[in-house]
Coordinates of C-alpha atoms in Angstrom, one line a residue:
M23 CA 0.1 0.0 0.0
V24 CA 1.2 3.5 -0.1
V25 CA 2.6 6.1 2.6
N26 CA 2.3 9.8 1.3
G27 CA 2.1 8.1 -2.2
T28 CA 4.9 5.8 -2.0
P29 CA 4.3 2.2 -2.0
T30 CA 5.5 0.8 1.1
R31 CA 5.3 -2.5 3.1
T32 CA 5.4 -3.1 7.2
I33 CA 8.6 -5.2 7.0
W34 CA 11.6 -5.4 4.5
P35 CA 15.5 -6.2 4.6
A36 CA 17.7 -3.5 5.3
A37 CA 19.6 -2.4 2.3
D38 CA 22.8 -3.4 3.7
G39 CA 21.9 -6.8 4.7
R40 CA 22.6 -6.6 8.2
G41 CA 19.1 -5.9 9.8
V42 CA 15.4 -5.8 8.9
M43 CA 13.4 -2.5 8.6
I44 CA 9.9 -1.8 10.3
I45 CA 7.3 0.6 10.6
D46 CA 7.4 1.3 14.5
Q47 CA 3.5 1.2 14.9
T48 CA 3.6 2.7 18.4
R49 CA 4.3 6.2 17.0
L50 CA 1.4 6.2 14.4
P51 CA -0.6 8.1 13.7
H52 CA 1.1 11.4 14.6
E53 CA 4.8 10.1 13.5
F54 CA 5.7 7.9 10.8
V55 CA 8.9 6.3 12.1
I56 CA 11.0 3.4 10.3
A57 CA 13.1 1.4 12.8
E58 CA 15.7 -1.3 12.3
L59 CA 15.9 -4.6 14.1
A60 CA 19.4 -6.1 14.1
T61 CA 19.4 -8.7 17.1
L62 CA 17.2 -11.4 18.4
L63 CA 16.3 -9.0 21.4
D64 CA 15.3 -6.2 19.0
F65 CA 12.7 -8.7 17.5
V66 CA 11.8 -9.9 20.7
I67 CA 10.9 -6.5 22.2
A68 CA 9.6 -5.2 18.7
I69 CA 6.6 -7.9 18.9
K70 CA 6.1 -7.8 22.6
D71 CA 5.6 -4.0 22.9
M72 CA 3.3 -3.8 19.6
K73 CA 6.0 -2.2 17.3
V74 CA 4.7 -4.5 15.0
R75 CA 1.4 -6.3 15.7
G76 CA -1.2 -8.3 13.6
A77 CA -1.2 -11.8 13.5
P78 CA 0.0 -12.1 10.1
L79 CA 2.9 -9.5 10.5
I80 CA 3.9 -10.9 13.7
G81 CA 4.6 -14.5 12.1
V82 CA 6.9 -12.8 9.5
T83 CA 8.8 -10.5 11.8
A84 CA 9.5 -13.9 14.0
A85 CA 10.4 -15.5 10.8
Y86 CA 13.1 -12.9 10.0
G87 CA 14.0 -12.5 13.9
L88 CA 15.0 -16.4 13.8
A89 CA 17.1 -15.7 10.7
I90 CA 19.1 -12.9 12.6
A91 CA 19.5 -15.2 15.7
L92 CA 21.0 -18.0 13.4
R93 CA 23.7 -15.7 12.5
E94 CA 25.0 -15.9 16.1
D95 CA 24.2 -19.6 16.8
P96 CA 23.0 -21.6 13.8
S97 CA 23.0 -24.9 16.0
D98 CA 20.1 -27.2 16.8
S99 CA 20.0 -25.5 20.3
G100 CA 20.5 -22.0 19.2
L101 CA 17.6 -22.2 16.7
A102 CA 15.6 -24.1 19.5
Q103 CA 16.3 -21.2 22.0
A104 CA 15.9 -18.5 19.5
S105 CA 12.4 -19.7 18.5
A106 CA 11.3 -20.4 22.2
K107 CA 12.2 -16.7 22.9
L108 CA 10.1 -15.3 20.0
N109 CA 7.2 -17.7 20.5
A110 CA 7.0 -16.6 24.1
T111 CA 6.3 -12.9 23.1
R112 CA 2.5 -13.3 22.7
P113 CA 0.3 -16.2 23.0
T114 CA -2.8 -15.8 21.2
A115 CA -1.8 -15.5 17.7
V116 CA -1.4 -18.7 16.1
N117 CA 0.7 -17.1 12.9
L118 CA 3.5 -16.6 15.4
A119 CA 4.0 -20.5 16.3
W120 CA 2.8 -21.4 12.5
A121 CA 5.7 -19.2 11.0
L122 CA 8.2 -20.6 13.7
G123 CA 7.2 -24.2 12.7
V124 CA 7.7 -23.6 9.0
M125 CA 10.9 -22.0 9.6
A126 CA 12.1 -24.9 11.6
A127 CA 11.0 -27.7 8.9
T128 CA 13.0 -25.8 6.4
L129 CA 16.1 -25.2 8.7
L130 CA 16.6 -28.2 10.6
P131 CA 17.6 -30.6 8.0
L132 CA 20.2 -28.1 6.8
P133 CA 24.0 -28.0 8.1
P134 CA 24.0 -25.5 10.6
A135 CA 26.6 -23.3 8.6
E136 CA 23.9 -22.9 5.6
R137 CA 21.0 -21.8 7.9
A138 CA 21.0 -18.4 8.5
A139 CA 21.3 -17.6 4.9
A140 CA 18.6 -20.3 4.0
A141 CA 16.5 -18.5 6.7
F142 CA 16.7 -15.5 5.4
V143 CA 15.3 -16.6 2.1
K144 CA 12.6 -18.4 3.5
A145 CA 11.6 -15.4 5.9
G146 CA 11.4 -13.4 2.6
E147 CA 9.0 -16.0 0.8
L148 CA 6.7 -15.9 3.7
A149 CA 6.4 -12.3 3.7
D150 CA 5.8 -12.4 -0.3
G151 CA 3.4 -15.3 0.4
D152 CA 1.6 -13.0 3.2
A153 CA 1.4 -10.3 0.7
A154 CA -0.3 -12.8 -2.0
I155 CA -2.6 -14.3 0.4
C156 CA -3.8 -11.1 1.4
D157 CA -4.4 -9.9 -2.3
S158 CA -6.6 -13.1 -2.8
I159 CA -8.6 -12.4 0.2
G160 CA -9.2 -9.0 -1.2
I161 CA -10.2 -10.3 -4.6
N162 CA -12.4 -12.8 -2.8
G163 CA -13.8 -10.4 -0.6
L164 CA -14.5 -7.8 -3.3
A165 CA -17.4 -9.8 -4.7
L166 CA -19.5 -9.2 -1.3
I167 CA -19.1 -5.5 -1.4
A168 CA -19.7 -5.6 -5.4
A169 CA -23.0 -7.5 -4.7
I170 CA -24.2 -4.8 -2.1
A171 CA -23.2 -2.0 -4.5
E172 CA -25.6 -3.6 -7.3
R173 CA -28.3 -2.8 -5.0
K174 CA -27.5 0.7 -3.5
R175 CA -25.3 3.7 -4.1
R176 CA -23.0 3.4 -1.3
V177 CA -21.7 0.6 0.6
N178 CA -21.1 1.2 4.6
I179 CA -18.7 -1.2 6.0
L180 CA -17.8 -1.5 10.0
T181 CA -14.1 -2.5 10.9
H182 CA -13.0 -3.4 14.4
C183 CA -9.1 -3.1 15.4
N184 CA -6.7 -2.9 12.8
A185 CA -6.9 -5.7 10.3
G186 CA -5.2 -3.5 7.5
W187 CA -2.0 -3.7 5.6
L188 CA -0.3 -2.6 8.9
A189 CA -1.3 -5.8 10.2
T190 CA 0.1 -8.0 7.4
V191 CA 3.0 -7.4 5.1
D192 CA 0.6 -5.5 2.5
W193 CA -3.0 -5.1 1.5
G194 CA -4.2 -6.4 5.2
T195 CA -6.8 -9.1 5.7
A196 CA -10.0 -7.3 6.7
T197 CA -9.1 -4.3 4.5
A198 CA -8.1 -6.0 1.5
P199 CA -11.6 -6.1 0.1
I200 CA -12.1 -2.3 0.8
Y201 CA -8.9 -1.7 -1.0
K202 CA -10.0 -3.8 -4.1
A203 CA -13.2 -2.2 -4.0
Q204 CA -11.9 1.4 -4.3
E205 CA -9.7 0.1 -7.1
A206 CA -13.1 -1.1 -8.9
G207 CA -14.7 2.4 -8.3
I208 CA -17.4 1.3 -5.8
D209 CA -18.3 4.0 -3.6
L210 CA -17.5 3.2 -0.3
H211 CA -18.0 4.8 3.3
V212 CA -15.9 2.7 6.6
Y213 CA -16.8 3.1 10.2
V214 CA -13.8 2.3 12.1
D215 CA -14.0 1.4 15.7
E216 CA -11.9 3.3 18.0
T217 CA -10.8 -0.1 19.7
R218 CA -10.0 0.7 23.3
P219 CA -7.8 0.4 25.1
R220 CA -4.9 0.6 22.4
N221 CA -7.1 2.4 19.8
Q222 CA -6.0 0.2 16.9
G223 CA -8.7 1.7 15.0
A224 CA -8.6 5.3 15.6
S225 CA -4.7 5.2 15.5
L226 CA -4.2 2.9 12.6
T227 CA -7.1 2.0 10.5
A228 CA -7.9 5.5 10.2
W229 CA -4.6 6.2 9.2
E230 CA -4.1 3.5 6.7
L231 CA -7.7 4.7 5.1
S232 CA -6.6 8.4 5.1
Q233 CA -3.3 7.7 3.1
Q234 CA -5.7 5.7 0.5
G235 CA -8.0 8.4 0.4
I236 CA -11.1 6.1 1.4
P237 CA -13.9 8.0 3.4
H238 CA -14.5 7.0 6.8
Q239 CA -15.3 7.7 10.4
V240 CA -14.1 6.8 13.5
I241 CA -16.6 5.7 16.0
V242 CA -16.6 4.8 19.9
D243 CA -16.6 1.1 20.3
N244 CA -20.1 1.1 21.6
A245 CA -21.8 3.1 18.5
G246 CA -21.7 0.2 16.3
G247 CA -25.0 -1.5 17.4
H248 CA -26.8 1.9 17.3
I249 CA -25.8 2.6 13.8
M250 CA -26.6 -1.0 12.7
Q251 CA -30.2 -0.5 14.4
H252 CA -30.9 2.4 12.2
G253 CA -29.6 0.7 9.1
G254 CA -26.3 2.2 8.7
I255 CA -23.9 -0.6 8.1
D256 CA -24.2 -3.0 5.3
L257 CA -21.4 -5.2 6.1
V258 CA -19.2 -6.1 9.1
I259 CA -15.4 -7.6 8.2
V260 CA -13.0 -8.0 11.1
G261 CA -9.6 -9.9 11.2
T262 CA -8.5 -13.1 13.5
D263 CA -5.8 -13.7 15.3
R264 CA -6.8 -17.4 15.6
T265 CA -9.6 -19.3 14.0
T266 CA -10.4 -22.9 15.0
A267 CA -11.0 -25.9 13.0
T268 CA -14.7 -25.4 13.4
G269 CA -14.9 -21.7 12.7
D270 CA -14.8 -20.0 16.0
V271 CA -13.0 -16.6 15.9
C272 CA -10.5 -15.1 18.3
N273 CA -10.2 -11.4 17.6
K274 CA -9.4 -8.2 19.3
I275 CA -11.6 -7.7 22.4
G276 CA -15.0 -6.3 21.5
T277 CA -15.3 -8.5 18.2
Y278 CA -18.0 -10.7 20.2
L279 CA -20.2 -7.7 20.7
K280 CA -20.0 -6.6 17.2
A281 CA -20.7 -9.8 16.2
L282 CA -24.0 -9.8 18.6
A283 CA -25.3 -6.6 17.2
A284 CA -24.9 -7.8 13.7
K285 CA -26.8 -11.0 14.2
D286 CA -29.6 -9.1 15.9
N287 CA -29.9 -6.6 13.0
D288 CA -29.5 -9.4 10.3
V289 CA -26.1 -7.5 9.2
P290 CA -23.5 -10.0 7.5
F291 CA -20.5 -10.5 9.7
Y292 CA -17.6 -11.9 7.9
V293 CA -13.9 -12.7 9.2
A294 CA -11.2 -12.2 6.8
A295 CA -8.9 -15.3 7.7
P296 CA -5.8 -16.2 6.0
S297 CA -4.9 -20.1 6.2
S298 CA -2.0 -19.1 8.6
S299 CA -4.3 -17.6 11.1
I300 CA -6.5 -21.2 11.4
D301 CA -5.3 -23.5 13.8
F302 CA -6.7 -26.8 12.8
A303 CA -5.3 -28.2 16.2
I304 CA -8.0 -26.9 18.3
A305 CA -12.0 -27.3 18.2
D306 CA -13.3 -25.2 20.9
G307 CA -12.4 -21.3 21.0
L308 CA -13.7 -20.7 24.3
Q309 CA -11.6 -23.6 26.1
D310 CA -8.5 -23.9 24.0
I311 CA -7.3 -20.3 22.8
P312 CA -5.2 -18.6 25.3
I313 CA -6.4 -15.1 25.8
E314 CA -3.4 -12.5 26.3
E315 CA -3.9 -10.5 29.4
R316 CA -2.0 -7.2 28.9
S317 CA -0.7 -4.3 31.1
A318 CA -3.4 -2.5 32.8
R319 CA -1.7 0.7 32.0
E320 CA -2.9 0.3 28.7
V321 CA -6.5 0.7 30.2
T322 CA -5.7 3.5 32.8
H323 CA -3.7 5.7 30.5
M324 CA -3.9 7.2 27.2
R325 CA -1.4 8.8 24.6
G326 CA -2.3 11.8 22.0
R327 CA -1.3 14.7 20.7
T328 CA -2.3 18.2 22.2
D329 CA -3.7 21.0 20.3
D330 CA 0.0 22.8 20.3
G331 CA 1.6 19.6 19.0
R332 CA 2.8 17.9 21.9
L333 CA 2.7 14.2 22.6
E334 CA 1.4 13.4 26.2
T335 CA 0.1 10.3 28.1
V336 CA -2.2 10.5 30.6
R337 CA -3.9 9.0 33.4
I338 CA -7.8 8.8 32.7
V339 CA -8.9 6.9 35.8
P340 CA -8.9 7.7 39.4
D341 CA -5.7 7.0 41.5
G342 CA -6.1 3.6 43.2
S343 CA -8.5 2.2 40.4
G344 CA -7.3 -0.9 38.8
A345 CA -7.8 -2.3 35.3
A346 CA -8.3 -5.8 33.6
N347 CA -7.3 -5.9 30.0
P348 CA -8.1 -9.2 28.3
A349 CA -6.7 -8.2 24.8
F350 CA -8.9 -11.0 22.7
D351 CA -12.2 -12.5 22.8
V352 CA -14.2 -15.3 20.8
T353 CA -16.9 -15.1 18.7
P354 CA -18.6 -18.6 18.2
A355 CA -18.8 -19.8 14.6
R356 CA -22.7 -19.7 14.9
L357 CA -22.5 -15.7 14.6
V358 CA -20.2 -15.7 11.7
T359 CA -21.5 -15.3 8.2
G360 CA -18.7 -16.8 6.4
L361 CA -14.9 -16.6 6.3
I362 CA -13.1 -15.0 3.5
T363 CA -10.0 -16.9 3.0
E364 CA -7.3 -17.0 0.2
R365 CA -9.3 -19.9 -1.2
G366 CA -12.7 -18.4 -1.4
I367 CA -15.3 -17.5 1.2
I368 CA -15.8 -20.8 3.5
P369 CA -18.9 -21.1 5.8
P370 CA -17.5 -21.3 9.6
R371 CA -17.9 -25.1 9.7
K372 CA -15.5 -28.2 10.5
E373 CA -16.3 -30.0 7.2
A374 CA -16.2 -26.8 4.8
L375 CA -12.9 -25.8 6.4
A376 CA -11.5 -29.4 6.1
A377 CA -12.2 -29.5 2.4
A378 CA -10.7 -25.9 1.7
F379 CA -7.6 -26.8 3.5
P380 CA -6.8 -30.5 3.4
D381 CA -3.1 -29.9 3.2
R382 CA -3.2 -28.1 6.8
L383 CA -5.1 -30.9 8.8
V384 CA -3.6 -32.2 11.9
P385 CA -3.4 -36.0 11.7
V386 CA -5.1 -37.8 13.9
E387 CA -3.4 -40.7 16.0

Protein backbone atom coordinates (compact mmCIF):
# COMPACT_ATOMS: atom_id res chain seq x y z
CA MET A 1 0.00 0.00 0.00
CA VAL A 2 1.09 3.64 0.03
CA VAL A 3 2.48 6.10 2.56
CA ASN A 4 2.48 9.70 1.36
CA GLY A 5 2.04 8.33 -2.14
CA THR A 6 4.98 5.90 -1.93
CA PRO A 7 4.40 2.10 -2.13
CA THR A 8 5.43 0.69 1.25
CA ARG A 9 5.45 -2.62 3.09
CA THR A 10 5.44 -3.08 6.85
CA ILE A 11 8.70 -5.06 6.95
CA TRP A 12 11.68 -5.44 4.62
CA PRO A 13 15.40 -6.34 4.75
CA ALA A 14 17.78 -3.41 5.33
CA ALA A 15 19.72 -2.26 2.28
CA ASP A 16 23.02 -3.36 3.81
CA GLY A 17 21.64 -6.82 4.62
CA ARG A 18 22.50 -6.53 8.30
CA GLY A 19 19.07 -6.00 9.77
CA VAL A 20 15.37 -5.71 9.02
CA MET A 21 13.37 -2.50 8.73
CA ILE A 22 9.88 -2.02 10.19
CA ILE A 23 7.32 0.72 10.64
CA ASP A 24 7.22 1.47 14.37
CA GLN A 25 3.46 1.28 14.83
CA THR A 26 3.56 2.61 18.38
CA ARG A 27 4.40 6.02 16.88
CA LEU A 28 1.43 6.20 14.53
CA PRO A 29 -0.68 8.11 13.63
CA HIS A 30 1.20 11.24 14.63
CA GLU A 31 4.71 10.14 13.59
CA PHE A 32 5.84 7.89 10.76
CA VAL A 33 9.04 6.27 12.01
CA ILE A 34 11.13 3.53 10.40
CA ALA A 35 13.11 1.39 12.87
CA GLU A 36 15.81 -1.21 12.31
CA LEU A 37 15.85 -4.57 14.08
CA ALA A 38 19.34 -6.03 14.22
CA THR A 39 19.39 -8.51 17.12
CA LEU A 40 17.15 -11.25 18.45
CA LEU A 41 16.32 -9.01 21.43
CA ASP A 42 15.24 -6.23 19.04
CA PHE A 43 12.72 -8.62 17.47
CA VAL A 44 11.46 -9.88 20.82
CA ILE A 45 10.90 -6.32 22.07
CA ALA A 46 9.31 -5.21 18.79
CA ILE A 47 6.70 -7.98 18.95
CA LYS A 48 6.09 -7.78 22.70
CA ASP A 49 5.77 -3.98 22.76
CA MET A 50 3.65 -4.00 19.59
CA LYS A 51 5.98 -1.99 17.40
CA VAL A 52 4.82 -4.67 14.98
CA ARG A 53 1.40 -6.19 15.57
CA GLY A 54 -1.29 -8.08 13.74
CA ALA A 55 -1.20 -11.86 13.52
CA PRO A 56 0.26 -12.25 9.99
CA LEU A 57 2.92 -9.59 10.51
CA ILE A 58 3.95 -11.06 13.86
CA GLY A 59 4.61 -14.38 12.12
CA VAL A 60 6.76 -12.86 9.39
CA THR A 61 8.64 -10.72 11.91
CA ALA A 62 9.43 -13.79 14.00
CA ALA A 63 10.73 -15.55 10.89
CA TYR A 64 13.16 -12.70 10.19
CA GLY A 65 14.09 -12.62 13.88
CA LEU A 66 15.03 -16.28 13.75
CA ALA A 67 17.17 -15.62 10.69
CA ILE A 68 19.03 -12.87 12.55
CA ALA A 69 19.55 -15.13 15.59
CA LEU A 70 21.01 -17.93 13.49
CA ARG A 71 23.88 -15.68 12.45
CA GLU A 72 25.12 -15.91 16.03
CA ASP A 73 24.24 -19.54 16.76
CA PRO A 74 23.00 -21.76 13.91
CA SER A 75 23.12 -24.96 15.97
CA ASP A 76 20.05 -27.04 16.77
CA SER A 77 20.01 -25.67 20.31
CA GLY A 78 20.49 -22.11 19.04
CA LEU A 79 17.54 -22.51 16.69
CA ALA A 80 15.38 -23.99 19.45
CA GLN A 81 16.27 -21.31 21.98
CA ALA A 82 15.66 -18.43 19.57
CA SER A 83 12.34 -19.93 18.50
CA ALA A 84 11.27 -20.31 22.12
CA LYS A 85 12.08 -16.67 22.92
CA LEU A 86 10.15 -15.41 19.92
CA ASN A 87 7.21 -17.75 20.49
CA ALA A 88 6.84 -16.56 24.08
CA THR A 89 6.30 -12.91 23.11
CA ARG A 90 2.54 -13.12 22.47
CA PRO A 91 0.37 -16.19 23.13
CA THR A 92 -2.86 -15.70 21.18
CA ALA A 93 -2.00 -15.19 17.50
CA VAL A 94 -1.35 -18.62 15.99
CA ASN A 95 0.63 -17.18 13.05
CA LEU A 96 3.62 -16.77 15.36
CA ALA A 97 3.96 -20.47 16.15
CA TRP A 98 2.97 -21.38 12.58
CA ALA A 99 5.73 -19.28 11.02
CA LEU A 100 8.35 -20.57 13.45
CA GLY A 101 7.23 -24.12 12.68
CA VAL A 102 7.62 -23.52 8.95
CA MET A 103 11.08 -22.10 9.54
CA ALA A 104 12.16 -25.03 11.69
CA ALA A 105 10.93 -27.56 9.13
CA THR A 106 12.99 -25.77 6.47
CA LEU A 107 16.15 -25.25 8.50
CA LEU A 108 16.64 -28.32 10.67
CA PRO A 109 17.54 -30.64 7.74
CA LEU A 110 20.29 -28.21 6.65
CA PRO A 111 23.88 -28.10 7.91
CA PRO A 112 24.20 -25.34 10.54
CA ALA A 113 26.55 -23.32 8.33
CA GLU A 114 23.80 -22.95 5.70
CA ARG A 115 20.94 -22.08 8.02
CA ALA A 116 21.23 -18.31 8.42
CA ALA A 117 21.26 -17.62 4.68
CA ALA A 118 18.44 -20.10 4.07
CA ALA A 119 16.43 -18.55 6.89
CA PHE A 120 16.55 -15.11 5.29
CA VAL A 121 15.38 -16.57 2.00
CA LYS A 122 12.52 -18.44 3.69
CA ALA A 123 11.47 -15.38 5.73
CA GLY A 124 11.31 -13.40 2.49
CA GLU A 125 9.17 -16.13 0.96
CA LEU A 126 6.80 -15.98 3.93
CA ALA A 127 6.58 -12.20 3.54
CA ASP A 128 5.81 -12.43 -0.18
CA GLY A 129 3.39 -15.28 0.49
CA ASP A 130 1.51 -13.23 3.08
CA ALA A 131 1.14 -10.34 0.65
CA ALA A 132 -0.15 -12.72 -2.03
CA ILE A 133 -2.62 -14.34 0.38
CA CYS A 134 -3.99 -10.95 1.42
CA ASP A 135 -4.30 -9.95 -2.24
CA SER A 136 -6.42 -13.07 -2.83
CA ILE A 137 -8.53 -12.34 0.26
CA GLY A 138 -9.15 -8.90 -1.21
CA ILE A 139 -10.26 -10.32 -4.54
CA ASN A 140 -12.58 -12.85 -2.89
CA GLY A 141 -14.05 -10.29 -0.51
CA LEU A 142 -14.60 -7.79 -3.29
CA ALA A 143 -17.45 -9.96 -4.57
CA LEU A 144 -19.37 -9.36 -1.33
CA ILE A 145 -19.00 -5.60 -1.57
CA ALA A 146 -19.80 -5.55 -5.28
CA ALA A 147 -23.04 -7.48 -4.67
CA ILE A 148 -24.16 -4.85 -2.16
CA ALA A 149 -23.12 -2.04 -4.53
CA GLU A 150 -25.48 -3.42 -7.15
CA ARG A 151 -28.41 -2.74 -4.79
CA LYS A 152 -27.49 0.67 -3.43
CA ARG A 153 -25.31 3.67 -4.19
CA ARG A 154 -22.90 3.61 -1.26
CA VAL A 155 -21.65 0.60 0.69
CA ASN A 156 -21.16 1.17 4.43
CA ILE A 157 -18.68 -1.17 6.11
CA LEU A 158 -17.80 -1.53 9.79
CA THR A 159 -14.31 -2.60 10.86
CA HIS A 160 -12.92 -3.43 14.30
CA CYS A 161 -9.32 -2.98 15.47
CA ASN A 162 -6.72 -2.91 12.69
CA ALA A 163 -6.73 -5.83 10.29
CA GLY A 164 -5.25 -3.64 7.59
CA TRP A 165 -1.96 -3.68 5.73
CA LEU A 166 -0.23 -2.56 8.93
CA ALA A 167 -1.25 -5.90 10.48
CA THR A 168 0.19 -7.87 7.56
CA VAL A 169 2.99 -7.39 5.05
CA ASP A 170 0.73 -5.69 2.49
CA TRP A 171 -2.97 -5.24 1.62
CA GLY A 172 -4.28 -6.40 5.00
CA THR A 173 -6.95 -8.99 5.69
CA ALA A 174 -10.20 -7.21 6.56
CA THR A 175 -9.19 -4.10 4.61
CA ALA A 176 -8.05 -5.92 1.48
CA PRO A 177 -11.61 -6.21 0.07
CA ILE A 178 -12.09 -2.51 0.85
CA TYR A 179 -8.97 -1.54 -1.07
CA LYS A 180 -9.97 -3.78 -3.98
CA ALA A 181 -13.43 -2.18 -3.99
CA GLN A 182 -11.85 1.26 -4.13
CA GLU A 183 -9.80 0.15 -7.14
CA ALA A 184 -13.03 -1.10 -8.74
CA GLY A 185 -14.61 2.33 -8.36
CA ILE A 186 -17.23 1.31 -5.78
CA ASP A 187 -18.58 4.11 -3.59
CA LEU A 188 -17.47 3.23 -0.05
CA HIS A 189 -17.75 4.54 3.47
CA VAL A 190 -16.04 2.84 6.41
CA TYR A 191 -17.01 3.13 10.06
CA VAL A 192 -13.85 2.58 12.08
CA ASP A 193 -14.22 1.32 15.65
CA GLU A 194 -11.74 3.17 17.87
CA THR A 195 -10.92 -0.18 19.53
CA ARG A 196 -9.93 0.56 23.07
CA PRO A 197 -7.66 0.27 24.90
CA ARG A 198 -4.84 0.70 22.36
CA ASN A 199 -7.07 2.47 19.82
CA GLN A 200 -5.76 0.52 16.84
CA GLY A 201 -8.81 1.50 14.84
CA ALA A 202 -8.58 5.22 15.57
CA SER A 203 -4.78 5.29 15.33
CA LEU A 204 -3.97 2.75 12.63
CA THR A 205 -6.98 1.85 10.47
CA ALA A 206 -8.03 5.50 10.18
CA TRP A 207 -4.44 6.41 9.24
CA GLU A 208 -4.38 3.70 6.57
CA LEU A 209 -7.70 4.76 5.07
CA SER A 210 -6.58 8.39 5.08
CA GLN A 211 -3.43 7.43 3.17
CA GLN A 212 -5.57 5.61 0.61
CA GLY A 213 -8.17 8.36 0.34
CA ILE A 214 -11.10 6.20 1.48
CA PRO A 215 -14.00 8.04 3.15
CA HIS A 216 -14.35 6.96 6.78
CA GLN A 217 -15.46 8.01 10.24
CA VAL A 218 -14.02 6.90 13.56
CA ILE A 219 -16.70 5.85 16.04
CA VAL A 220 -16.56 4.84 19.69
CA ASP A 221 -16.63 1.11 20.26
CA ASN A 222 -20.19 1.15 21.59
CA ALA A 223 -21.69 3.01 18.61
CA GLY A 224 -21.70 0.12 16.13
CA GLY A 225 -24.89 -1.50 17.42
CA HIS A 226 -26.77 1.77 17.31
CA ILE A 227 -25.74 2.44 13.71
CA MET A 228 -26.75 -1.10 12.73
CA GLN A 229 -30.19 -0.61 14.32
CA HIS A 230 -30.75 2.39 12.07
CA GLY A 231 -29.66 0.63 8.86
CA GLY A 232 -26.34 2.40 8.58
CA ILE A 233 -24.09 -0.63 8.13
CA ASP A 234 -24.29 -3.06 5.22
CA LEU A 235 -21.41 -5.34 6.11
CA VAL A 236 -19.02 -6.06 8.97
CA ILE A 237 -15.52 -7.33 8.13
CA VAL A 238 -13.02 -8.12 10.89
CA GLY A 239 -9.74 -9.96 11.10
CA THR A 240 -8.70 -12.92 13.23
CA ASP A 241 -5.74 -13.84 15.40
CA ARG A 242 -6.76 -17.49 15.62
CA THR A 243 -9.65 -19.38 14.05
CA THR A 244 -10.41 -22.92 15.17
CA ALA A 245 -11.01 -25.96 13.00
CA THR A 246 -14.73 -25.50 13.71
CA GLY A 247 -14.90 -21.81 12.79
CA ASP A 248 -14.74 -20.09 16.19
CA VAL A 249 -12.90 -16.80 15.79
CA CYS A 250 -10.56 -15.16 18.28
CA ASN A 251 -9.98 -11.50 17.53
CA LYS A 252 -9.42 -8.18 19.29
CA ILE A 253 -11.54 -7.62 22.39
CA GLY A 254 -14.96 -6.28 21.43
CA THR A 255 -15.35 -8.36 18.27
CA TYR A 256 -17.86 -10.66 19.98
CA LEU A 257 -20.12 -7.73 20.84
CA LYS A 258 -20.09 -6.56 17.21
CA ALA A 259 -21.01 -10.06 16.08
CA LEU A 260 -23.95 -10.14 18.49
CA ALA A 261 -25.20 -6.78 17.26
CA ALA A 262 -24.79 -7.84 13.64
CA LYS A 263 -26.75 -11.05 14.26
CA ASP A 264 -29.57 -9.14 15.94
CA ASN A 265 -29.80 -6.69 13.03
CA ASP A 266 -29.35 -9.15 10.14
CA VAL A 267 -26.07 -7.53 9.11
CA PRO A 268 -23.61 -9.96 7.46
CA PHE A 269 -20.58 -10.56 9.68
CA TYR A 270 -17.50 -11.77 7.81
CA VAL A 271 -14.03 -12.66 9.05
CA ALA A 272 -11.00 -12.24 6.80
CA ALA A 273 -8.97 -15.33 7.69
CA PRO A 274 -5.69 -16.24 5.99
CA SER A 275 -4.88 -19.92 6.30
CA SER A 276 -1.94 -19.10 8.56
CA SER A 277 -4.46 -17.88 11.17
CA ILE A 278 -6.46 -21.12 11.18
CA ASP A 279 -5.50 -23.53 13.95
CA PHE A 280 -6.62 -27.00 12.90
CA ALA A 281 -5.32 -28.48 16.17
CA ILE A 282 -8.16 -27.03 18.26
CA ALA A 283 -11.94 -27.16 18.02
CA ASP A 284 -13.30 -25.11 20.94
CA GLY A 285 -12.28 -21.47 20.87
CA LEU A 286 -13.62 -20.64 24.31
CA GLN A 287 -11.78 -23.51 25.98
CA ASP A 288 -8.60 -23.91 23.95
CA ILE A 289 -7.39 -20.46 22.83
CA PRO A 290 -5.11 -18.68 25.31
CA ILE A 291 -6.25 -15.09 25.83
CA GLU A 292 -3.44 -12.60 26.33
CA GLU A 293 -3.85 -10.37 29.37
CA ARG A 294 -1.97 -7.14 28.77
CA SER A 295 -0.84 -4.37 31.09
CA ALA A 296 -3.47 -2.46 33.06
CA ARG A 297 -1.67 0.72 32.06
CA GLU A 298 -3.09 0.39 28.54
CA VAL A 299 -6.53 0.91 30.07
CA THR A 300 -5.68 3.46 32.75
CA HIS A 301 -3.61 5.74 30.50
CA MET A 302 -3.99 7.21 27.01
CA ARG A 303 -1.47 8.78 24.65
CA GLY A 304 -2.30 11.56 22.24
CA ARG A 305 -1.28 14.84 20.69
CA THR A 306 -2.24 18.11 22.31
CA ASP A 307 -3.61 21.02 20.29
CA ASP A 308 -0.19 22.66 20.36
CA GLY A 309 1.47 19.55 18.91
CA ARG A 310 2.95 17.89 21.99
CA LEU A 311 2.64 14.12 22.46
CA GLU A 312 1.55 13.25 25.98
CA THR A 313 0.44 10.23 27.98
CA VAL A 314 -2.18 10.93 30.65
CA ARG A 315 -3.99 8.92 33.29
CA ILE A 316 -7.76 8.74 32.69
CA VAL A 317 -8.96 6.80 35.76
CA PRO A 318 -8.84 7.75 39.44
CA ASP A 319 -5.75 6.97 41.49
CA GLY A 320 -6.23 3.60 43.12
CA SER A 321 -8.54 2.21 40.42
CA GLY A 322 -7.23 -0.99 38.89
CA ALA A 323 -7.99 -2.33 35.42
CA ALA A 324 -8.42 -5.68 33.70
CA ASN A 325 -7.15 -5.88 30.14
CA PRO A 326 -7.98 -9.06 28.18
CA ALA A 327 -6.69 -8.36 24.69
CA PHE A 328 -8.95 -10.75 22.76
CA ASP A 329 -12.34 -12.44 22.84
CA VAL A 330 -13.88 -15.40 21.02
CA THR A 331 -16.80 -15.16 18.62
CA PRO A 332 -18.59 -18.51 18.22
CA ALA A 333 -18.91 -19.83 14.69
CA ARG A 334 -22.71 -19.55 14.87
CA LEU A 335 -22.37 -15.74 14.73
CA VAL A 336 -20.04 -15.72 11.70
CA THR A 337 -21.60 -15.44 8.24
CA GLY A 338 -18.48 -16.63 6.45
CA LEU A 339 -14.69 -16.72 6.42
CA ILE A 340 -12.99 -14.80 3.61
CA THR A 341 -9.86 -16.83 2.85
CA GLU A 342 -7.33 -16.99 0.03
CA ARG A 343 -9.22 -20.06 -1.23
CA GLY A 344 -12.64 -18.47 -1.32
CA ILE A 345 -15.45 -17.61 1.08
CA ILE A 346 -15.96 -20.57 3.36
CA PRO A 347 -18.77 -21.33 5.83
CA PRO A 348 -17.47 -21.44 9.42
CA ARG A 349 -17.94 -25.18 9.72
CA LYS A 350 -15.49 -27.99 10.34
CA GLU A 351 -16.33 -29.90 7.17
CA ALA A 352 -16.06 -26.83 4.94
CA LEU A 353 -12.72 -25.78 6.41
CA ALA A 354 -11.33 -29.29 6.10
CA ALA A 355 -12.39 -29.47 2.46
CA ALA A 356 -10.81 -26.11 1.67
CA PHE A 357 -7.50 -26.79 3.46
CA PRO A 358 -6.82 -30.53 3.37
CA ASP A 359 -3.08 -29.79 3.42
CA ARG A 360 -3.39 -28.10 6.83
CA LEU A 361 -5.29 -30.84 8.68
CA VAL A 362 -3.74 -32.23 11.84
CA PRO A 363 -3.34 -36.03 11.68
CA VAL A 364 -5.37 -37.97 14.21
CA GLU A 365 -3.33 -40.70 15.94
